[in-house]
Coordinates of C-alpha atoms in Angstrom, one line a residue:
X1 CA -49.8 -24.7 13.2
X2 CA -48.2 -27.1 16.1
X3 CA -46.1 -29.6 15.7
X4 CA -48.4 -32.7 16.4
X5 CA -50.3 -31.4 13.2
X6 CA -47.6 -32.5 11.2
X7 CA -47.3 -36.1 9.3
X8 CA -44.3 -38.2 8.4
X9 CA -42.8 -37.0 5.5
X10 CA -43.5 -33.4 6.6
X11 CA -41.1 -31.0 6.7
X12 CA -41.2 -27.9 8.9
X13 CA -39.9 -25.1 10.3
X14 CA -40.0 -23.8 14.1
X15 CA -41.3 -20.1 14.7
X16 CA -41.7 -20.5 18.7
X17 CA -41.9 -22.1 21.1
X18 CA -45.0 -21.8 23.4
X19 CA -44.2 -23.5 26.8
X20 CA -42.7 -21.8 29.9
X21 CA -40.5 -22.9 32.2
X22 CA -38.6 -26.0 32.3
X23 CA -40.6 -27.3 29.9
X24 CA -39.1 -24.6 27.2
X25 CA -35.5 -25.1 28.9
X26 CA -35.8 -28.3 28.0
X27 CA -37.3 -28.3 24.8
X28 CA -34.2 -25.5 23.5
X29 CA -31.7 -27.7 25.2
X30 CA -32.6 -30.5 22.7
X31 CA -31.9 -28.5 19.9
X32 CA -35.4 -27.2 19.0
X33 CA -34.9 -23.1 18.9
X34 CA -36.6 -20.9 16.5
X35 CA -35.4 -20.8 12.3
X36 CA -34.4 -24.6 13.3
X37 CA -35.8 -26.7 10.5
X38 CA -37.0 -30.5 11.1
X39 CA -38.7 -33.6 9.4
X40 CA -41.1 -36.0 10.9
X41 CA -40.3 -39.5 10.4
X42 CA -42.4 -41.7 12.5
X43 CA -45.6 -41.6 14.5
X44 CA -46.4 -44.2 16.8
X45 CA -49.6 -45.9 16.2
X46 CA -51.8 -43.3 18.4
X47 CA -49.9 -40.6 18.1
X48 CA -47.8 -40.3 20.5
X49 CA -44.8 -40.2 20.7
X50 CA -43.6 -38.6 17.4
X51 CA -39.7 -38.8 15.7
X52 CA -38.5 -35.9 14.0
X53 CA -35.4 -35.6 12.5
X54 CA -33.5 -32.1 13.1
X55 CA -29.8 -30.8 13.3
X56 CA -28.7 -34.2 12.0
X57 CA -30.1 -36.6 14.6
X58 CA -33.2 -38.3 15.8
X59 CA -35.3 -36.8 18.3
X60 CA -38.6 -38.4 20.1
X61 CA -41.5 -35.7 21.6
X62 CA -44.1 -36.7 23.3
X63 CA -47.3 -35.5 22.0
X64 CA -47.7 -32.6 24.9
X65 CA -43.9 -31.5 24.0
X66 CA -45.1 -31.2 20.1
X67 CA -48.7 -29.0 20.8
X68 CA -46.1 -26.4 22.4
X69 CA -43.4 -26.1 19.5
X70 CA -45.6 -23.6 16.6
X71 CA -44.5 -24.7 13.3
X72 CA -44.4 -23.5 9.6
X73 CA -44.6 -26.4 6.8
X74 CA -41.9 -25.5 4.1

């Protein structure tokens, strides 16, 4: 499952991260690696962007950032 699958309220758990690049440079360097665990707290009306909650701050992904992070619910 990806990340934009969750809901708010969910909480999850990152197994990998699926982008190349920059993109995944970027991604890691905002704290998102893999055994990280994170919450969803807000969606914006269409779905984009989403807020999660990880590593004790508040992070905002835009919907093509969230279909490359592969998630487990916990």
């Amino acid at each position: 499952m990806t990340l934009n699958e969750l809901h708010p309220g969910d909480k999850a758990r990152v197994i990998k991260i699926a982008a190349t690049g920059a993109l995944k440079r970027r991604i890691m360097d905002m704290g998102l690696t893999k055994g990280c665990q994170l919450l969803v707290r807000k969606l914006a009306p269409l779905g984009d962007p989403m807020e999660i909650n990880l590593r004790g701050y508040e992070l905002t992904l835009r919907k093509q950032e969230c279909e490359a992070i592969q998630v487990e619910k916990i």
